[in-house]
Amino acid sequence: TVSNVLSTGNANSFILELTNGGAAVITWWSGVKWASGIAPVLTVSGVDILGFYSHDGGTTWRGMVLAKDSK
């Protein structure tokens, strides 16, 4: 869940650093949209960095991979 989201028309964004995300089942919250409609395959043993933004009050979040297996 993402909380304290600004109202529609304002930009909301954050960066998520996820360690060993590919070793678990990740359930993304409602409203997350990925390129081509497919959530990324995450690194089993390592760090992935993901970015998210919304401009509609948090109804829709656009997710993107900023770095895979960041060292």
Short mmCIF file of C-alpha atoms in Angstrom, two decimals:
data_model
loop_
_atom_site.label_atom_id
_atom_site.label_comp_id
_atom_site.label_asym_id
_atom_site.label_seq_id
_atom_site.Cartn_x
_atom_site.Cartn_y
_atom_site.Cartn_z
CA THR A 1 0.00 0.00 0.00
CA VAL A 2 1.17 3.51 -0.77
CA SER A 3 -0.07 6.14 1.67
CA ASN A 4 -0.08 9.95 1.94
CA VAL A 5 -0.49 10.36 -1.82
CA LEU A 6 -1.00 13.87 -3.19
CA SER A 7 -4.24 14.66 -5.00
CA THR A 8 -4.86 14.30 -8.75
CA GLY A 9 -2.76 16.67 -10.83
CA ASN A 10 0.24 16.42 -8.52
CA ALA A 11 3.21 14.15 -9.19
CA ASN A 12 3.91 11.36 -6.70
CA SER A 13 6.99 9.19 -7.01
CA PHE A 14 9.29 6.94 -5.03
CA ILE A 15 12.16 4.51 -5.53
CA LEU A 16 12.06 0.98 -4.10
CA GLU A 17 15.28 -0.95 -3.47
CA LEU A 18 14.37 -4.63 -3.31
CA THR A 19 16.85 -7.31 -2.20
CA ASN A 20 16.39 -10.90 -3.47
CA GLY A 21 12.95 -10.02 -4.88
CA GLY A 22 13.11 -12.88 -7.38
CA ALA A 23 13.38 -15.41 -4.53
CA ALA A 24 9.83 -14.59 -3.39
CA VAL A 25 6.38 -14.12 -4.85
CA ILE A 26 5.72 -10.38 -5.02
CA THR A 27 2.10 -9.26 -4.95
CA TRP A 28 1.99 -5.71 -6.32
CA TRP A 29 -0.70 -3.41 -5.03
CA SER A 30 -3.77 -2.53 -7.05
CA GLY A 31 -3.18 0.00 -9.82
CA VAL A 32 0.47 -0.80 -10.65
CA LYS A 33 1.05 -0.80 -14.41
CA TRP A 34 4.21 -2.20 -16.05
CA ALA A 35 5.64 -1.87 -19.56
CA SER A 36 3.79 -4.25 -21.89
CA GLY A 37 1.53 -5.11 -18.93
CA ILE A 38 4.05 -7.57 -17.47
CA ALA A 39 5.73 -7.23 -14.07
CA PRO A 40 9.53 -7.56 -14.29
CA VAL A 41 11.42 -10.73 -13.41
CA LEU A 42 13.48 -9.75 -10.39
CA THR A 43 16.95 -10.86 -9.31
CA VAL A 44 16.97 -14.00 -7.15
CA SER A 45 20.17 -13.07 -5.33
CA GLY A 46 20.90 -9.38 -5.57
CA VAL A 47 19.43 -5.90 -5.50
CA ASP A 48 16.93 -4.46 -7.97
CA ILE A 49 15.94 -0.80 -7.99
CA LEU A 50 12.41 0.06 -9.10
CA GLY A 51 10.79 3.44 -9.67
CA PHE A 52 7.09 4.33 -9.42
CA TYR A 53 5.09 7.44 -10.22
CA SER A 54 1.46 8.55 -10.24
CA HIS A 55 -0.29 11.76 -11.26
CA ASP A 56 -3.87 10.71 -10.59
CA GLY A 57 -3.95 10.62 -6.80
CA GLY A 58 -2.49 7.11 -6.62
CA THR A 59 -5.17 5.35 -8.64
CA THR A 60 -2.59 4.28 -11.23
CA TRP A 61 1.12 3.77 -10.55
CA ARG A 62 3.56 3.36 -13.44
CA GLY A 63 6.35 1.00 -12.42
CA MET A 64 9.74 0.72 -14.09
CA VAL A 65 13.01 -1.09 -13.51
CA LEU A 66 15.78 1.44 -12.91
CA ALA A 67 18.53 -1.14 -12.29
CA LYS A 68 18.68 -4.95 -12.16
CA ASP A 69 21.23 -6.73 -10.01
CA SER A 70 22.70 -3.42 -8.89
CA LYS A 71 26.22 -3.80 -7.52
#
